[in-house]
XYZ file of C-alpha atoms in Angstrom:
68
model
C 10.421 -1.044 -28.047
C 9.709 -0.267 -24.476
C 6.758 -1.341 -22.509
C 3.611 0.592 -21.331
C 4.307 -0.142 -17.922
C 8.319 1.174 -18.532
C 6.533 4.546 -19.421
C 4.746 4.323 -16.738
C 7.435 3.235 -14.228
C 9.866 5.922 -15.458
C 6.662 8.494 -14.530
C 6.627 7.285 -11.326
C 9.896 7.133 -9.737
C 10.824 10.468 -9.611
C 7.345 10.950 -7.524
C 9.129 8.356 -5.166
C 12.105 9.540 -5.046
C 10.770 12.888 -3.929
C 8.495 11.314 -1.223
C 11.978 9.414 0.061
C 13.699 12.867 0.140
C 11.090 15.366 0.781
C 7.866 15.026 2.113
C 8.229 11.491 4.168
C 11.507 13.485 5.839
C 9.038 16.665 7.141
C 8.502 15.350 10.430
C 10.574 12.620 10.488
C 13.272 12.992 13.655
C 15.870 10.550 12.880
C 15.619 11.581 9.110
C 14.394 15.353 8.896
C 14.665 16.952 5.440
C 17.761 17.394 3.761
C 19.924 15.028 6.224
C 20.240 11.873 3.219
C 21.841 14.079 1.002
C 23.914 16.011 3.553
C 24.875 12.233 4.282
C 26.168 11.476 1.087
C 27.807 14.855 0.777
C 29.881 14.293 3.979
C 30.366 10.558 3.237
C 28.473 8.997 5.444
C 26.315 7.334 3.033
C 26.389 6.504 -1.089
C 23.364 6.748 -3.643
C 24.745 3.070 -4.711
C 23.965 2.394 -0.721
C 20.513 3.880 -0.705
C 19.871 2.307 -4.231
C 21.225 -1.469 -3.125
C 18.724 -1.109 -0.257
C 16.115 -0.516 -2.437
C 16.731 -3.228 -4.742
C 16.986 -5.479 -1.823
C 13.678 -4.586 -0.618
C 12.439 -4.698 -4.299
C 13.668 -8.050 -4.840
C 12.823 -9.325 -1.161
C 8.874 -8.155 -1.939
C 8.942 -10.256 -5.277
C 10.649 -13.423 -3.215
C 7.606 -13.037 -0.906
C 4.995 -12.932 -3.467
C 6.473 -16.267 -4.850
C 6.427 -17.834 -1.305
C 10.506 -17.890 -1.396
């Protein structure tokens, strides 16, 4: 049986992942709206590239938080 906070986490990413993509692009210049997926369309980038960096930053956050 999955958690409460697996519920919870599975309500909240795609709210993320829409910030990521959406509205922290609108006035971003070296990211505007729509250029992360044009990036992995043309090749320039991978979701398994933009996922890895996430997990890195996930799992350098929790090394912090330990004092690692």
């Amino acid at each position: 049986m999955r958690s409460k906070k697996a519920y919870i986490l599975d309500a909240l990413v795609p709210d993320l992942v829409s910030d990521f993509l959406y509205y922290d692009r609108k006035e971003d210049e070296l990211l505007p709206r729509g250029s992360i997926e044009a990036a992995v369309r043309n090749g320039e980038l991978s979701w398994e590239e933009i996922a890895d960096r996430f997990r890195q930053e996930l799992l350098k956050n929790e090394n912090a938080e330990k004092g690692e």
